[in-house]
Coordinates of C-alpha atoms in Angstrom, one line a residue:
X1 CA -17.1 6.5 -14.6
X2 CA -13.7 8.5 -13.9
X3 CA -11.6 10.0 -10.9
X4 CA -8.5 11.0 -9.9
X5 CA -6.5 10.5 -7.0
X6 CA -3.0 12.8 -6.8
X7 CA -1.9 11.5 -3.6
X8 CA 0.5 8.3 -2.3
X9 CA 3.7 8.2 -3.7
X10 CA 2.3 8.1 -7.8
X11 CA -0.9 9.5 -9.1
X12 CA -4.0 6.8 -10.4
X13 CA -7.2 7.0 -11.2
X14 CA -10.3 5.1 -11.1
X15 CA -12.2 4.2 -14.0
X16 CA -15.0 2.3 -13.6
X17 CA -17.3 0.4 -16.8
X18 CA -18.6 -3.2 -18.2
X19 CA -16.8 -5.3 -20.2
X20 CA -18.3 -8.8 -22.0
X21 CA -17.5 -11.8 -20.8
X22 CA -18.9 -15.2 -22.5
X23 CA -22.1 -12.4 -23.7
X24 CA -22.3 -10.9 -20.2
X25 CA -21.6 -7.7 -19.1
X26 CA -19.6 -7.8 -15.8
X27 CA -18.5 -4.8 -13.7
X28 CA -15.2 -4.1 -13.2
X29 CA -13.2 -1.1 -11.4
X30 CA -9.4 0.1 -12.9
X31 CA -6.6 1.4 -10.5
X32 CA -4.1 2.7 -13.4
X33 CA -1.0 4.2 -12.8
X34 CA 1.1 5.4 -14.5
X35 CA 4.7 3.2 -14.4
X36 CA 5.9 1.9 -17.9
X37 CA 6.8 -1.7 -17.6
X38 CA 5.1 -2.9 -14.7
X39 CA 2.8 -5.7 -14.5
X40 CA -1.1 -5.1 -13.8
X41 CA -2.7 -7.0 -10.6
X42 CA -5.9 -8.4 -10.9
X43 CA -7.7 -9.8 -7.8
X44 CA -10.3 -12.8 -8.6
X45 CA -12.3 -12.5 -5.2
X46 CA -14.2 -15.3 -3.7
X47 CA -17.4 -16.8 -4.2
X48 CA -20.6 -15.8 -3.4
X49 CA -20.8 -14.7 -0.2
X50 CA -17.4 -13.6 0.8
X51 CA -17.7 -11.6 -2.2
X52 CA -19.6 -9.3 -0.6
X53 CA -16.3 -8.5 1.7
X54 CA -14.9 -6.3 -1.4
X55 CA -13.9 -3.7 0.4
X56 CA -10.4 -5.0 1.7
X57 CA -9.3 -6.0 -1.8
X58 CA -10.1 -1.9 -3.0
X59 CA -8.6 -0.9 -0.8
X60 CA -5.6 -3.2 -1.0
X61 CA -6.1 -1.9 -4.9
X62 CA -5.8 2.1 -3.7
X63 CA -2.8 1.3 -2.0
X64 CA -1.3 -0.6 -4.7
X65 CA -1.9 1.6 -7.8
X66 CA -0.3 4.7 -5.6
X67 CA 2.7 2.4 -5.5
X68 CA 2.8 2.3 -9.6
X69 CA 1.1 -0.9 -10.4
X70 CA -1.9 -0.5 -12.2
X71 CA -4.9 -3.1 -10.2
X72 CA -8.0 -4.5 -11.7
X73 CA -11.3 -5.9 -9.3
X74 CA -14.1 -7.3 -10.7
X75 CA -17.5 -9.1 -10.3
X76 CA -17.2 -12.7 -12.2
X77 CA -21.0 -13.8 -13.3
X78 CA -24.8 -13.4 -10.9
X79 CA -22.3 -11.6 -8.2
X80 CA -22.7 -8.0 -6.9
X81 CA -23.5 -5.6 -10.9
X82 CA -22.6 -7.7 -13.0
X83 CA -25.4 -9.8 -14.9
X84 CA -26.3 -13.6 -15.1
X85 CA -28.1 -15.7 -12.4
X86 CA -26.8 -18.1 -9.9
X87 CA -28.8 -20.6 -10.3
X88 CA -27.1 -21.4 -13.5
X89 CA -23.1 -20.8 -12.5
X90 CA -20.7 -23.0 -13.1
X91 CA -17.3 -23.3 -11.5
X92 CA -16.5 -23.2 -15.3
X93 CA -17.5 -20.2 -16.4
X94 CA -15.5 -18.9 -12.6
X95 CA -12.8 -19.7 -14.3
X96 CA -13.6 -18.2 -18.3
X97 CA -14.9 -14.9 -16.4
X98 CA -11.7 -14.3 -15.1
X99 CA -9.5 -15.6 -18.3
X100 CA -11.8 -12.6 -19.5
X101 CA -11.3 -9.5 -17.2
X102 CA -7.3 -10.3 -17.6
X103 CA -7.6 -9.9 -21.1
X104 CA -9.4 -7.1 -21.0
X105 CA -7.9 -5.6 -17.8
X106 CA -4.8 -6.5 -20.1
X107 CA -5.4 -4.8 -23.3
X108 CA -7.8 -2.0 -21.6
X109 CA -4.1 -1.1 -19.5
X110 CA -1.4 -2.0 -22.0
X111 CA 0.9 -4.1 -19.3
X112 CA 1.9 -7.0 -20.5
X113 CA 2.3 -9.2 -17.3
X114 CA -0.2 -9.5 -15.2
X115 CA 0.4 -10.5 -11.1
X116 CA -2.8 -12.3 -9.7
X117 CA -4.8 -12.2 -6.7
X118 CA -7.1 -15.2 -5.9
X119 CA -9.3 -14.7 -3.1
X120 CA -10.2 -16.8 -0.1
X121 CA -12.5 -19.5 -3.1
X122 CA -11.2 -16.9 -6.0
X123 CA -7.9 -18.7 -4.7
X124 CA -9.4 -21.6 -7.1
X125 CA -10.3 -19.5 -9.4
X126 CA -6.9 -18.0 -10.3
X127 CA -5.3 -21.3 -9.7
X128 CA -7.1 -22.6 -13.1
X129 CA -7.5 -19.4 -14.7
X130 CA -3.8 -18.8 -15.1
X131 CA -3.1 -21.8 -17.0
X132 CA -4.8 -20.2 -20.1
X133 CA -2.7 -16.7 -19.3
X134 CA 0.5 -16.5 -21.3
X135 CA 2.9 -14.0 -19.3
X136 CA 1.2 -14.1 -15.7
X137 CA 4.3 -13.3 -13.6
X138 CA 3.1 -13.2 -10.1
X139 CA 0.7 -15.0 -7.9
X140 CA -0.5 -13.6 -4.5
X141 CA -3.1 -16.3 -2.4
X142 CA -5.1 -14.5 0.0
X143 CA -7.0 -16.8 3.3
X144 CA -7.1 -19.8 0.1
X145 CA -9.5 -22.5 -0.5
X146 CA -7.2 -25.6 -0.5
X147 CA -9.6 -27.5 -1.7
X148 CA -13.6 -27.1 -3.2
X149 CA -15.2 -29.9 -0.8
X150 CA -13.8 -28.9 2.6
X151 CA -15.0 -25.1 1.6
X152 CA -18.6 -26.3 1.2
X153 CA -18.3 -28.4 4.2
X154 CA -17.7 -25.4 6.5
X155 CA -20.4 -23.2 4.8
X156 CA -22.8 -26.4 6.3
X157 CA -20.6 -26.4 9.3
X158 CA -21.3 -22.8 9.9
X159 CA -24.8 -22.9 9.2
X160 CA -25.0 -25.7 12.7
X161 CA -23.0 -23.3 14.7
X162 CA -25.4 -20.8 13.9
X163 CA -28.0 -21.8 14.6
X164 CA -26.4 -24.0 17.9
X165 CA -25.4 -20.5 18.7
X166 CA -28.7 -19.0 18.7
X167 CA -29.9 -21.5 21.7
X168 CA -30.9 -24.2 18.7
X169 CA -31.0 -28.0 18.0
X170 CA -29.1 -27.8 15.0
X171 CA -31.6 -28.4 11.9
X172 CA -30.2 -30.7 9.7
X173 CA -25.9 -32.3 9.8
X174 CA -23.8 -31.4 7.5
X175 CA -24.8 -35.3 5.3
X176 CA -28.5 -33.7 5.6
X177 CA -27.8 -30.8 3.7
X178 CA -25.3 -32.4 1.4
X179 CA -28.8 -35.4 0.7
X180 CA -31.0 -31.9 0.2
X181 CA -29.2 -30.4 -2.3
X182 CA -29.1 -33.0 -4.1
X183 CA -31.9 -33.2 -3.5
X184 CA -33.9 -30.2 -4.6
X185 CA -31.1 -28.3 -6.6
X186 CA -30.4 -26.1 -3.5
X187 CA -30.2 -25.5 0.1
X188 CA -29.6 -21.5 1.8
X189 CA -26.4 -21.4 3.8
X190 CA -26.3 -18.1 6.0
X191 CA -26.9 -14.9 3.2
X192 CA -26.5 -16.9 -0.4
X193 CA -28.0 -19.9 -1.7
X194 CA -25.8 -22.7 -3.2
X195 CA -26.9 -24.8 -6.2
X196 CA -26.0 -28.0 -6.9
X197 CA -25.1 -27.4 -10.3
X198 CA -22.5 -25.3 -9.0
X199 CA -21.5 -27.8 -6.1
X200 CA -21.3 -30.3 -8.7
X201 CA -18.9 -28.7 -10.8
X202 CA -16.4 -27.5 -8.0
X203 CA -16.3 -29.8 -6.0
X204 CA -13.8 -31.6 -7.1
X205 CA -11.4 -28.2 -7.6
X206 CA -7.6 -28.7 -5.5
X207 CA -5.3 -25.9 -5.1
X208 CA -2.1 -27.9 -5.5
X209 CA -3.6 -30.1 -8.2
X210 CA -4.2 -26.7 -9.8
X211 CA -1.3 -25.8 -9.4
X212 CA 1.2 -28.1 -10.8
X213 CA 2.4 -26.1 -13.6
X214 CA 2.9 -23.5 -12.0
X215 CA 6.5 -22.4 -11.5
X216 CA 6.2 -18.6 -10.8
X217 CA 6.8 -15.9 -7.8
X218 CA 4.3 -17.0 -4.9
X219 CA 2.5 -14.5 -1.6
X220 CA 0.8 -16.1 0.9
X221 CA -1.2 -14.0 3.4
X222 CA -2.8 -15.2 6.4
X223 CA -5.5 -13.0 7.6
X224 CA -5.7 -14.2 10.5
X225 CA -5.0 -13.6 15.0
X226 CA -2.3 -15.9 14.8
X227 CA 1.4 -15.4 15.3
X228 CA 2.4 -18.6 13.2
X229 CA 1.3 -19.8 9.5
X230 CA -1.9 -22.1 10.0
X231 CA -1.6 -26.0 9.9
X232 CA -3.1 -25.8 6.2
X233 CA -1.4 -22.4 5.3
X234 CA 1.9 -24.1 6.0
X235 CA 1.2 -27.1 4.1
X236 CA 0.5 -25.1 1.3
X237 CA 3.7 -23.6 1.7
X238 CA 5.8 -26.3 1.8
X239 CA 4.5 -27.8 -0.9
X240 CA 4.9 -25.3 -3.1
X241 CA 8.3 -24.8 -2.0
X242 CA 9.8 -28.7 -2.9
X243 CA 8.4 -27.7 -6.3
X244 CA 10.9 -24.9 -6.5
X245 CA 8.7 -22.1 -6.4
X246 CA 9.8 -19.2 -4.8
X247 CA 7.4 -18.2 -1.8
X248 CA 6.5 -15.8 0.5
X249 CA 4.1 -15.9 3.5
X250 CA 3.1 -13.1 5.4
X251 CA 0.6 -12.7 8.5
X252 CA -1.6 -10.0 9.4
X253 CA -3.4 -10.4 12.9
X254 CA -5.4 -7.1 12.8
X255 CA -4.6 -5.1 15.5
X256 CA -5.9 -4.7 19.0
X257 CA -7.3 -8.3 18.6
X258 CA -9.9 -7.3 15.6
X259 CA -10.8 -8.9 12.5
X260 CA -7.9 -8.5 10.0
X261 CA -9.9 -8.5 7.2
X262 CA -11.2 -5.5 7.6
X263 CA -7.7 -3.8 8.5
X264 CA -5.8 -4.8 4.7
X265 CA -3.2 -2.3 4.2
X266 CA -0.3 -4.4 6.3
X267 CA -1.0 -6.4 3.7
X268 CA -1.1 -3.6 0.9
X269 CA 2.1 -2.5 1.7
X270 CA 4.3 -5.8 2.1
X271 CA 2.6 -6.6 -1.3
X272 CA 4.5 -3.7 -2.4
X273 CA 7.4 -4.9 -1.9
X274 CA 7.0 -7.9 -2.9
X275 CA 6.0 -6.5 -6.3
X276 CA 8.7 -4.3 -6.4
X277 CA 11.4 -7.2 -6.6
X278 CA 9.0 -9.1 -9.3
X279 CA 9.8 -5.7 -11.9

């Protein structure tokens, strides 16, 4: 499906298509802008339940397209409208999907360079995929997960917090949940099933380790109600700066105390300025 959007700074089109990754059809949307020589912006969404929050990425992609930069969103295997079974997915599979998405997006758009946007857990995916794609010219990290192991443990703790918020005593501790997934192969974690195969394949993933070879411009976007960078994001920024990278951090607190994730326009406009500087 193709639709035209003449509003904004530049006209752009929206194309919904499927592309193939390891023999599986994956759903994608390209927001195509006609700006010769501009890189294409590729979004690596988060994993499982956080992937469903793609509204923010879609809004940002449209704003970026209106600024003259094509943007590409896709559903990795077993997510959204793409084929696959979550029980079979590994971390390496998500990296393969990101690499294949980049190859397809670049060929489809005619862009010679790619700017990656890693969203939450997708930051780990992008950081590993970027090592396999030449002509990557920038990396934006939205609320990046620094450690997969910490991410999984936080997801399990959220189950405990939810049960306590309902007035119940937590049914399992984090260690007990970890033991159950090893024994039974999966656990339910507030809206999705976390499978042993994926946890074991991903739990050693570390953002700073994956970014060791990266030397390109980097943007860290924080969607929190704080007036300064969190400790983890500041650690990430300082480490990348020590490695000689050009790093910009942008903070979005949201209007009137609302969840900043639902109003990504501020970050999208600041990303547009950052992209202009990269050009």
